[in-house]
Coordinates of C-alpha atoms in Angstrom, one line a residue:
X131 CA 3.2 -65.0 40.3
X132 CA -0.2 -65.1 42.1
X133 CA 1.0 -66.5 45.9
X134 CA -1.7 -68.4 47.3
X135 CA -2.8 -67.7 51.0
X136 CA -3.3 -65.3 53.5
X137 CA 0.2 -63.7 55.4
X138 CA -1.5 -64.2 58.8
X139 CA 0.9 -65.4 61.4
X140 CA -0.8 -68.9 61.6
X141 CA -3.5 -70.1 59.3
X142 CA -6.9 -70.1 59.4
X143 CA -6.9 -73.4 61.8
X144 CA -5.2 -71.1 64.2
X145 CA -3.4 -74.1 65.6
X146 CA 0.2 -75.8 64.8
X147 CA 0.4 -79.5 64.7
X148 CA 3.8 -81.1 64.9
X149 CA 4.1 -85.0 64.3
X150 CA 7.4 -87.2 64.1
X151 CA 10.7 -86.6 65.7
X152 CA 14.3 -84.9 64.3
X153 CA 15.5 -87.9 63.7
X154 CA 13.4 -89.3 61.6
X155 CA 13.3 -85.9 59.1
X156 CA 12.9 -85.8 56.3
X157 CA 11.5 -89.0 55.8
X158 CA 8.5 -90.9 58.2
X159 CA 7.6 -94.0 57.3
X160 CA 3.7 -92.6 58.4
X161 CA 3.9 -89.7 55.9
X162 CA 1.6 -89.4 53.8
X163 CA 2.5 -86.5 51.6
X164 CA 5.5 -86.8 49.2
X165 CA 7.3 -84.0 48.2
X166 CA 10.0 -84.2 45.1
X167 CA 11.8 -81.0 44.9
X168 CA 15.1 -82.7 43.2
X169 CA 16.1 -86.1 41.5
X170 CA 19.0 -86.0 44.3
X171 CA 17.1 -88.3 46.9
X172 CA 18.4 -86.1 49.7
X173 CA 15.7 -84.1 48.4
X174 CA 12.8 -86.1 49.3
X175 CA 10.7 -85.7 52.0
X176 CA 7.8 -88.0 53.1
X177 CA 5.9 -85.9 55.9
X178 CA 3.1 -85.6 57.4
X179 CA -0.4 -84.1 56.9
X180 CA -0.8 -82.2 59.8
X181 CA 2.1 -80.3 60.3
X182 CA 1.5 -78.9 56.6
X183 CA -2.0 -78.5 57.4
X184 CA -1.7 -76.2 60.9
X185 CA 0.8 -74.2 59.6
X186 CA 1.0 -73.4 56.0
X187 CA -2.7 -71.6 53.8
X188 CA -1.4 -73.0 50.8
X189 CA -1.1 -76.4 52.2
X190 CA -4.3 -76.4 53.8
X191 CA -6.1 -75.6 50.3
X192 CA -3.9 -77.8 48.6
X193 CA -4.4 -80.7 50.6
X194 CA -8.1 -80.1 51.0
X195 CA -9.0 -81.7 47.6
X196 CA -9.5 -85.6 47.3
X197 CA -6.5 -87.4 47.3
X198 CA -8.3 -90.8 46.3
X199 CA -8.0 -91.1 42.5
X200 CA -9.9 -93.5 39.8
X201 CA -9.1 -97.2 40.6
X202 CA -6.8 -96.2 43.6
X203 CA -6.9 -98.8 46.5
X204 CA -4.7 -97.1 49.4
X205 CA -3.7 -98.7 52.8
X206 CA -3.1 -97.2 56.3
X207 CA 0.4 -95.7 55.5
X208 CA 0.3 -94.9 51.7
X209 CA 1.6 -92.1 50.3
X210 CA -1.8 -90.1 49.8
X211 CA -0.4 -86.9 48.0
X212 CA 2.5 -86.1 45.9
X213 CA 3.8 -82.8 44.8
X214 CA 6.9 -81.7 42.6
X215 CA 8.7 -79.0 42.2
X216 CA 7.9 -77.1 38.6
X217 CA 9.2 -74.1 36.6
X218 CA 6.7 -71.4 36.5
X219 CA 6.6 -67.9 34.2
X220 CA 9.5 -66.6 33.6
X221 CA 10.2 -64.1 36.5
X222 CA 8.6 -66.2 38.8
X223 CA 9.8 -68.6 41.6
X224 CA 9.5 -72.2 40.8
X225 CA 6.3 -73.4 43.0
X226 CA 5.4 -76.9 44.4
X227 CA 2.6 -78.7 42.2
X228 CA 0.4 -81.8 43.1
X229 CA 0.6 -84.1 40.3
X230 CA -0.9 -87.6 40.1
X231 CA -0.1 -90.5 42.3
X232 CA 0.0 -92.9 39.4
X233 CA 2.0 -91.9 36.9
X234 CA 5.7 -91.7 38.3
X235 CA 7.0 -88.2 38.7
X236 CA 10.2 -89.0 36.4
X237 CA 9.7 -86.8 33.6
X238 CA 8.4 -84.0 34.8
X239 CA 11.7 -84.0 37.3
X240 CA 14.1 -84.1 34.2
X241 CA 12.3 -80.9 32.8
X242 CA 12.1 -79.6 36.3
X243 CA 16.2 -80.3 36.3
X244 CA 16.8 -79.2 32.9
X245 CA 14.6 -75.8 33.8
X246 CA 17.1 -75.1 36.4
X247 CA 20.6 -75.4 34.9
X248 CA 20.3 -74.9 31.4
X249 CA 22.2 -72.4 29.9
X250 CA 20.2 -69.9 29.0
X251 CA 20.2 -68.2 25.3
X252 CA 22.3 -65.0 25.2
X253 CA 21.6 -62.1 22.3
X254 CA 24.6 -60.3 21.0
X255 CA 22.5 -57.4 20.8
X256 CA 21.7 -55.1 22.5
X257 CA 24.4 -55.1 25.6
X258 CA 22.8 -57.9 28.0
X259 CA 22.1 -55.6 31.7
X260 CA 22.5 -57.9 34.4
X261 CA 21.2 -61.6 34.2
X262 CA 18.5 -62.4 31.8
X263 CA 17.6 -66.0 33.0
X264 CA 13.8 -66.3 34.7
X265 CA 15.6 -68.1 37.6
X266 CA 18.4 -65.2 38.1
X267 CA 15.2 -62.8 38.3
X268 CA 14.6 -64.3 42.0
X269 CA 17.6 -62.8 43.6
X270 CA 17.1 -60.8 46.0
X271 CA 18.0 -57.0 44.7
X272 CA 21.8 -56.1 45.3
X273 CA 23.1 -59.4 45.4
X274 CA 23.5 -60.0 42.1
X275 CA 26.4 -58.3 39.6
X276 CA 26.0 -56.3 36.5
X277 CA 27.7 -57.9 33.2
X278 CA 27.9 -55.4 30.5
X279 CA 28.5 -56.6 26.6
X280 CA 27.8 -55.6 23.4
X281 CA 29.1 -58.3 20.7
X282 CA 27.4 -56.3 18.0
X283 CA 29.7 -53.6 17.6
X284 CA 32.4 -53.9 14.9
X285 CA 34.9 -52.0 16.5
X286 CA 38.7 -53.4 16.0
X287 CA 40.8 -54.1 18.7
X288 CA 44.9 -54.0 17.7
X289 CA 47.6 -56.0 19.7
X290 CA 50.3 -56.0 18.8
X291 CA 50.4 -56.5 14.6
X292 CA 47.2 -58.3 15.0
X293 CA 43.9 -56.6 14.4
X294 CA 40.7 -59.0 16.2
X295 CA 37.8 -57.9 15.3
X296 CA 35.1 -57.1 18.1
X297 CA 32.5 -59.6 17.6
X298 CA 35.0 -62.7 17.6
X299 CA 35.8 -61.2 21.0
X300 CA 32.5 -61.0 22.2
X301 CA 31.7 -64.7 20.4
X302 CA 34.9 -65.7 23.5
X303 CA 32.9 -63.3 26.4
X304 CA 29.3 -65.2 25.9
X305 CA 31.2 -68.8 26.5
X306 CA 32.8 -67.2 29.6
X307 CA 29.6 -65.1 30.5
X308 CA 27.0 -68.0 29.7
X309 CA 29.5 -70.2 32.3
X310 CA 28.8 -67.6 34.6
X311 CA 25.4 -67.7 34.6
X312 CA 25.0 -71.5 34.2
X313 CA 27.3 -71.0 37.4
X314 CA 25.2 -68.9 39.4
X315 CA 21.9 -70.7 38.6
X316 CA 23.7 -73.9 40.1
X317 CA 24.4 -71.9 43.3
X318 CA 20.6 -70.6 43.3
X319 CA 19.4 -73.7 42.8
X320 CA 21.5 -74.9 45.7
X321 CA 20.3 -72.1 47.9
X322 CA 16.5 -73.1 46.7
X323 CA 17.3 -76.7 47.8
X324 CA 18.3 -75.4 51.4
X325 CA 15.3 -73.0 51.4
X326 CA 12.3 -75.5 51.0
X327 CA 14.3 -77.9 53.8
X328 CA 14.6 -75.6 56.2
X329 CA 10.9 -74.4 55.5
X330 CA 9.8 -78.1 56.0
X331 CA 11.9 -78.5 59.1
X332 CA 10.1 -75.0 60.4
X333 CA 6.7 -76.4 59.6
X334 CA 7.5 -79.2 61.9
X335 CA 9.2 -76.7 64.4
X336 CA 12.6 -77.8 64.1
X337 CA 15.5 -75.3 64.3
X338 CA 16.1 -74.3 60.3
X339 CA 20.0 -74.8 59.0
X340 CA 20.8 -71.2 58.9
X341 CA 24.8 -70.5 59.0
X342 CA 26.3 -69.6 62.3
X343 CA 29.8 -68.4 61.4
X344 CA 29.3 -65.9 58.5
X345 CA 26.5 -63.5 58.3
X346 CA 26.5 -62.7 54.5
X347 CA 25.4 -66.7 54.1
X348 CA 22.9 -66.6 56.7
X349 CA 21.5 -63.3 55.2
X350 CA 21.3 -65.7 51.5
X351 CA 19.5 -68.2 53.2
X352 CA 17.1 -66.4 55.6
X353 CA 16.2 -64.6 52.3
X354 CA 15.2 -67.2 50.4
X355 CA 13.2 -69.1 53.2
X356 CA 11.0 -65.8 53.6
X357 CA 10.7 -65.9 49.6
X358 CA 9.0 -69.6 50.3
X359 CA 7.5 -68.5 53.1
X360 CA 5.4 -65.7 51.5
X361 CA 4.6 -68.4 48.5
X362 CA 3.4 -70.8 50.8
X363 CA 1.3 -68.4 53.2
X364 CA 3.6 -69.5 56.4
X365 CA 5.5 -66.4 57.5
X366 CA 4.4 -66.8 60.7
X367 CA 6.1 -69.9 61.1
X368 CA 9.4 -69.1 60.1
X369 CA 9.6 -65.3 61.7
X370 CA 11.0 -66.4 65.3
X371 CA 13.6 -68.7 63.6
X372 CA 14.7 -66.3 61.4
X373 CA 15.6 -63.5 63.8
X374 CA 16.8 -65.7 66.2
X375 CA 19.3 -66.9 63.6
X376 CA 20.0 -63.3 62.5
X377 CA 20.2 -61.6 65.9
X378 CA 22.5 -64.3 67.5
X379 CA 25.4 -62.5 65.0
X380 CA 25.0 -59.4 67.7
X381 CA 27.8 -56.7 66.7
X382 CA 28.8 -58.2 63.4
X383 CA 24.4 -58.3 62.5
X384 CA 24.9 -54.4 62.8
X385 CA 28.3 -54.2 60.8
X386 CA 26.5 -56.0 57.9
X387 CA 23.4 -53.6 58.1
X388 CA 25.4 -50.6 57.8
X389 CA 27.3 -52.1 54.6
X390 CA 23.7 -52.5 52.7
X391 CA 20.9 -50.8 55.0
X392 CA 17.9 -51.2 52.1
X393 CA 18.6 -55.1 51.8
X394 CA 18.1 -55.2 55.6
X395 CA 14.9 -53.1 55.7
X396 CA 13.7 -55.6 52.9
X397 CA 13.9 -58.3 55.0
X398 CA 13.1 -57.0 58.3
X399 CA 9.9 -56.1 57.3
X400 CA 8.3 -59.6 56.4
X401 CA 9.9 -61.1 59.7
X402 CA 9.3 -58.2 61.7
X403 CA 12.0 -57.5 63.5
X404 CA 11.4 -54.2 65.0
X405 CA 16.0 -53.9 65.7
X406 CA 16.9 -54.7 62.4
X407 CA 14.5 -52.4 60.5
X408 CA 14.9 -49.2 62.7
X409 CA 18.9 -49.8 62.4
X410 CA 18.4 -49.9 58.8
X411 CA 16.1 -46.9 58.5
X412 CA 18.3 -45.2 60.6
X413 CA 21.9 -45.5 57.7
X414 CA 18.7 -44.5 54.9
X415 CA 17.5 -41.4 56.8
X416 CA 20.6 -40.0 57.6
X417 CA 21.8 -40.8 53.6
X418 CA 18.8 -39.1 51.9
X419 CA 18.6 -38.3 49.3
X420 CA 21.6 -40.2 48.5
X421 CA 21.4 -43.6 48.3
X422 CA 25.2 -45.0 48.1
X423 CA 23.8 -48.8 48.4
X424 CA 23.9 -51.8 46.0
X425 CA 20.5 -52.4 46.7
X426 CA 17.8 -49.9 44.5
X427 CA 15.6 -47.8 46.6
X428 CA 12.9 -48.8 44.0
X429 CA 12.6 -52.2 46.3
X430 CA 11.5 -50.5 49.3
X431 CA 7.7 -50.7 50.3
X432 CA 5.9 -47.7 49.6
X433 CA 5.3 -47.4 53.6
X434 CA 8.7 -47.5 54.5
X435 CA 10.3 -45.1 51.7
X436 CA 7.0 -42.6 52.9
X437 CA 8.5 -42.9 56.5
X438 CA 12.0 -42.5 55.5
X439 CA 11.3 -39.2 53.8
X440 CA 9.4 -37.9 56.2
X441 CA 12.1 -38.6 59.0
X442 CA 14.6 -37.1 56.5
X443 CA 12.5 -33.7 56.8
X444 CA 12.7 -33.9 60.3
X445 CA 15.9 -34.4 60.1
X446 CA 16.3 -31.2 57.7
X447 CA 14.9 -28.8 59.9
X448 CA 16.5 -30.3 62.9
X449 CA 19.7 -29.2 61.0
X450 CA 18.6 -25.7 59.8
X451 CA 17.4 -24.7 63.6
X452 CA 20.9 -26.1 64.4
X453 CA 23.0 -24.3 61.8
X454 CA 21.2 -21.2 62.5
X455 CA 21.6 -21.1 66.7
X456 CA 24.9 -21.7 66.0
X457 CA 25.8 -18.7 63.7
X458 CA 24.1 -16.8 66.5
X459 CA 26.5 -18.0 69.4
X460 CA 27.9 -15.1 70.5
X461 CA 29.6 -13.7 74.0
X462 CA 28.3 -11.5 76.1
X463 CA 29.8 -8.9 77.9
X464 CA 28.3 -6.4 80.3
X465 CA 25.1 -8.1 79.4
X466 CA 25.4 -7.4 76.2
X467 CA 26.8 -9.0 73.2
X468 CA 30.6 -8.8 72.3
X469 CA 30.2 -5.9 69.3
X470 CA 32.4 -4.1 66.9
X471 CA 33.0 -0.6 67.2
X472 CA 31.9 -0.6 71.2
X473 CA 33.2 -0.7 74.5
X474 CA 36.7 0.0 73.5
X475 CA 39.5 -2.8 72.3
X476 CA 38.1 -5.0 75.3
X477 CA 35.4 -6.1 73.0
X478 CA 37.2 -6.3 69.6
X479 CA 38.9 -9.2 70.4
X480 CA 36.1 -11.0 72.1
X481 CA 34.1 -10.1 68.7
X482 CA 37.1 -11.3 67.0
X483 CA 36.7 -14.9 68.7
X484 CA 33.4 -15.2 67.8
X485 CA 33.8 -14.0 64.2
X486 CA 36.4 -16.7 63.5
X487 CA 33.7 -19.1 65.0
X488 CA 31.4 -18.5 63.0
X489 CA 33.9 -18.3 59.4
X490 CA 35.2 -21.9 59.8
X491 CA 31.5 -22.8 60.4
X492 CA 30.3 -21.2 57.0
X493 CA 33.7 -22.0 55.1
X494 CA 33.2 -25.9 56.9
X495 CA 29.4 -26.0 55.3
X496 CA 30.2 -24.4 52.5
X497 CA 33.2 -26.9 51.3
X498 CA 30.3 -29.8 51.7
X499 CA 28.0 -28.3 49.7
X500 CA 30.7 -27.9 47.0
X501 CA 32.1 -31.6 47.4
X502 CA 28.5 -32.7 46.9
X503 CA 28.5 -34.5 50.7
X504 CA 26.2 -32.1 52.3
X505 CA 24.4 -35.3 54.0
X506 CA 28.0 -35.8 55.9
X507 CA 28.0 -32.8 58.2
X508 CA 30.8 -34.7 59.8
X509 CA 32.0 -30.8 61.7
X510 CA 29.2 -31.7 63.6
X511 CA 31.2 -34.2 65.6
X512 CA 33.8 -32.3 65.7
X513 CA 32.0 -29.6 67.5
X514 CA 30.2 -32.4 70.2
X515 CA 34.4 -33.5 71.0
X516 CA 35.6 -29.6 71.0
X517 CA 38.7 -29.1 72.6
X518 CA 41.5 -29.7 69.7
X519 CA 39.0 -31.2 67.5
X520 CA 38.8 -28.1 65.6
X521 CA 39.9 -24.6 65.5
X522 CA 42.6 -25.7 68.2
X523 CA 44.0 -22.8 70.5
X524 CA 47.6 -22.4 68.2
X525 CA 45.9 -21.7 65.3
X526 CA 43.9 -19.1 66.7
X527 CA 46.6 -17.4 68.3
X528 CA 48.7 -17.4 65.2
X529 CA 45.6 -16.0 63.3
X530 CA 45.1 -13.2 65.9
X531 CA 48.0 -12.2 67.8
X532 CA 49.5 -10.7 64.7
X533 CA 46.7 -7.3 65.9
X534 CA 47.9 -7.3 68.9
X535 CA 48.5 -3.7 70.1
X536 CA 46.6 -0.9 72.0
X537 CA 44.2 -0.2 69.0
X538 CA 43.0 -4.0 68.8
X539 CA 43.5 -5.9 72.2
X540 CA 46.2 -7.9 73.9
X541 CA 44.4 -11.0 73.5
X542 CA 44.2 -11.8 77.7
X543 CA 40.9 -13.5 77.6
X544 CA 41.5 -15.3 74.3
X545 CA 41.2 -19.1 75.6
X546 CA 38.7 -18.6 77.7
X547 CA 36.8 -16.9 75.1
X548 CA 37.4 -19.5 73.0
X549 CA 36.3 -22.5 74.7
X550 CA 33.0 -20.3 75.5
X551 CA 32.2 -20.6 72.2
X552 CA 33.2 -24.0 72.1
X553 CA 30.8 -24.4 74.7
X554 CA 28.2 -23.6 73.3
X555 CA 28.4 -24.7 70.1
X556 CA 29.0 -28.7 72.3
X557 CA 25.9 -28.1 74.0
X558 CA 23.9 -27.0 71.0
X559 CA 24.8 -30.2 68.6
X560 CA 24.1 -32.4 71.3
X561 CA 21.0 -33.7 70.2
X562 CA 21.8 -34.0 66.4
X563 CA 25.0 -35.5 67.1
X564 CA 23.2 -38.5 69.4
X565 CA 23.9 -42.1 68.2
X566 CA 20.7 -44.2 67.6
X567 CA 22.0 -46.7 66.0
X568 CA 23.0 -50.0 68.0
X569 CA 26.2 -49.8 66.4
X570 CA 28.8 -47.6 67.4
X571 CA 29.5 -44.8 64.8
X572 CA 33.3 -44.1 66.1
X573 CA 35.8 -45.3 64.6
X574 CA 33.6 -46.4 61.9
X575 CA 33.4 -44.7 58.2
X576 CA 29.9 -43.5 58.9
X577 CA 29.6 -39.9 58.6
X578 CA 26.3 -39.1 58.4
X579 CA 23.4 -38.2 61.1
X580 CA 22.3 -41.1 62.8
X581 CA 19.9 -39.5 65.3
X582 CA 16.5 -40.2 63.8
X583 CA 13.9 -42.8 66.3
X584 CA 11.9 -45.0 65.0
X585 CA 9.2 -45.8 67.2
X586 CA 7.4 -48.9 67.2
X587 CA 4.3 -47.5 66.2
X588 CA 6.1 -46.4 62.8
X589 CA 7.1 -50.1 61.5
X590 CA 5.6 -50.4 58.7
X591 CA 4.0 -54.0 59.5
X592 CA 1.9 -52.3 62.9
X593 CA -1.6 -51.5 61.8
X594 CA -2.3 -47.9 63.4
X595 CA -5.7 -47.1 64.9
X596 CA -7.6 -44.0 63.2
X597 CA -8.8 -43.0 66.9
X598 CA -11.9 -40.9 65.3
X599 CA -13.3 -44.6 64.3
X600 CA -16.0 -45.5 66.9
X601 CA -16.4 -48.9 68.0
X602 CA -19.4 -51.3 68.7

């Protein structure tokens, strides 16, 4: 649907105005603008002009036209403006709408009611892909499941000496799937409910109802407030609530990023929150071009997906510089590298060291590739711990102390020569194995590269400069 209003942090008044108390929310006896959003009179709200006014566009154009209508004789304290909450397209989020002061809303309320919970019509063909009701459309991406059924086949399905045929099977999944749906468009509405009172108790800057003791609620919520914010042009209102609620979750905020980074980075970006979208960014750039997430890539602003990619390629050649330092760690010797074939047996098994290095690296990259998890170089890690992380000191020595002998080596300077290497190798991963996520990767399941910045000149909502424009 067409949203009405700019997304400036304030509107065009460039002022807030706050009238009433808590107290007396949602309903002042001075209000003069009525707003129905259910037949459930908890859902009524009497508010004032003002507040609507000095902090939401769509109000301000709304409530610019005359509210006087033929043969109306108002006093002081009448209600001077209704609106209702009305169905729009399908696809698109139901959407406040003045309707006369005269007429009583009653009507419009039961279709606005029966809009919301009816059952919607299923087809038995072709397989139904997800939800198919205009209200189900409005969730946000990854939080809703996929049901898969086909009723049209004519399959037969034997148990015991009973043959059913498919469709009266699939006649028995659309009563079960149909009360599924009518189920989750009862919780949506539910959500909606909460959504437009915590916008109205932001307009009148009161702390929204956001959950406090589980994170996946609060995510719900928050989403669907910046859904009516963005309708009603009031973003700017809502942002500091929002990521107050969100970032007083602290350690568990980051535990639920990394479960679904791209439905964080969705939301981060309309509130602004610099943390949350860089920690989300972050789980995406060191994923890519995998994308092991509910949530579809496909929902990501252009900007950010642009900036994800090319921190990926950064991230690519950061690796092959790495990779390729690393097959050239080597030990010198006389000021020279360790080398087959010279300097006598003395240098065979210091070569020797060095060339079993550099196998378990290959054969460690190589098994990754073949797996198909090249984007979890997890021997990475294992090289910033050394010690016994890998290639520990007994398995070496069993590998080489069976050529031990005059013609070979005796193996004197084998530990020290191996934690040279080991060394090295630490020192040279240090900087791809860095942490720049706020969560802490160990003992975690993350085993991908989490070294990528974001600076805040790269969030996607900062406007950058071109500094070859001249100014006036």
């Amino acid at each position: 649907m067409k949203r009405i209003g700019s997304q400036s942090d304030l509107s065009h008044t460039g002022k807030r105005a706050c009238a009433g108390n808590r107290d007396s929310f949602p309903i002042y006896s001075d209000g003069t603008v009525e707003v129905i959003v259910s037949e459930d009179p908890a859902h009524y709200y009497r508010l004032h002009k003002a507040p609507l006014e000095g902090s939401s566009v769509w109000f301000t154009e709304s409530l610019s036209q005359p509210f006087v209508e033929a043969g109306q004789i108002l006093d002081s304290e009448q209600v001077r403006y209704r609106y209702i909450l009305c169905a729009g397209k399908e696809g698109d989020e139901p959407l406040l709408t003045r309707v006369s002061l005269v007429d009583p809303p009653n009507a419009e309320l039961i279709k606005l009611e029966e809009a919301f919970t009816t059952t919607p019509v299923l087809t038995t063909s072709p397989p139904v892909e997800g939800l198919t009701s205009s209200e189900l459309t409005t969730v946000t991406p990854g939080t809703v499941g996929t049901i898969n059924r086909s009723a049209s086949e004519c399959s037969v399905i034997i148990i015991g000496s009973r043959e059913i045929a498919a469709p009266d099977v699939g006649r028995h999944n659309t009563i079960e799937i149909e009360a599924e749906i009518k189920a989750r468009a009862e919780r949506i509405q539910k959500r909606r409910l909460e959504a437009y009172n915590n916008l109205f108790l932001a307009l009148y800057n009161h702390e929204p109802q956001i959950a406090t003791t589980s994170i996946r609620i609060a995510l719900g919520q928050c989403e669907f407030l910046v859904r009516l914010a963005e309708l009603y042009g009031c973003l700017g209102v809502v942002r500091a609530h929002i990521c107050a609620s969100l970032h007083q979750y602290r350690d568990d905020l980051f535990k639920a990023i990394a479960k679904d980074p791209p439905r964080w980075l969705l939301i981060s970006i309309p509130i602004r929150s610099g943390p949350i979208f860089a920690e989300a960014a972050i789980h995406c750039i060191g994923c890519w071009p995998q994308w092991p997430w509910k949530t579809s890539w496909d929902f990501i602003p252009s900007r950010a997906i642009a900036l994800i990619k090319a921190k990926a390629f950064e991230l690519f050649h950061l690796r092959a510089n790495t990779e390729r330092n690393l097959f050239l760690n080597t030990i010198s010797l006389e000021a020279r590298s360790a080398r087959l074939g010279e300097g006598g047996s003395h240098h065979f098994d210091t070569w020797m060291v060095v060339a079993v290095f550099r196998d378990w690296l290959a054969r460690v990259i190589r098994e990754r590739r073949e797996a198909g998890k090249e984007h979890l170089p997890t021997y990475y890690r294992e090289m910033k711990k050394a010690g016994d992380a890998y290639l520990p000191l007994h398995t070496v020595e069993a590998m080489l102390f069976k050529f031990s002998g005059a013609d070979f080596g005796w193996w004197n300077w084998l530990a020290e020569d191996l934690r040279l290497v080991k060394k090295f190798a630490e020192d040279e991963v240090a900087a791809i194995t860095q942490n720049n996520l706020t969560l802490k990767v160990e003992g975690t399941k993350i085993s991908y590269l989490t070294c990528s910045k974001i600076l805040e000149s790269e969030y996607p909502w900062v406007e950058m400069e071109d500094p070859r424009v001249e100014r006036e």
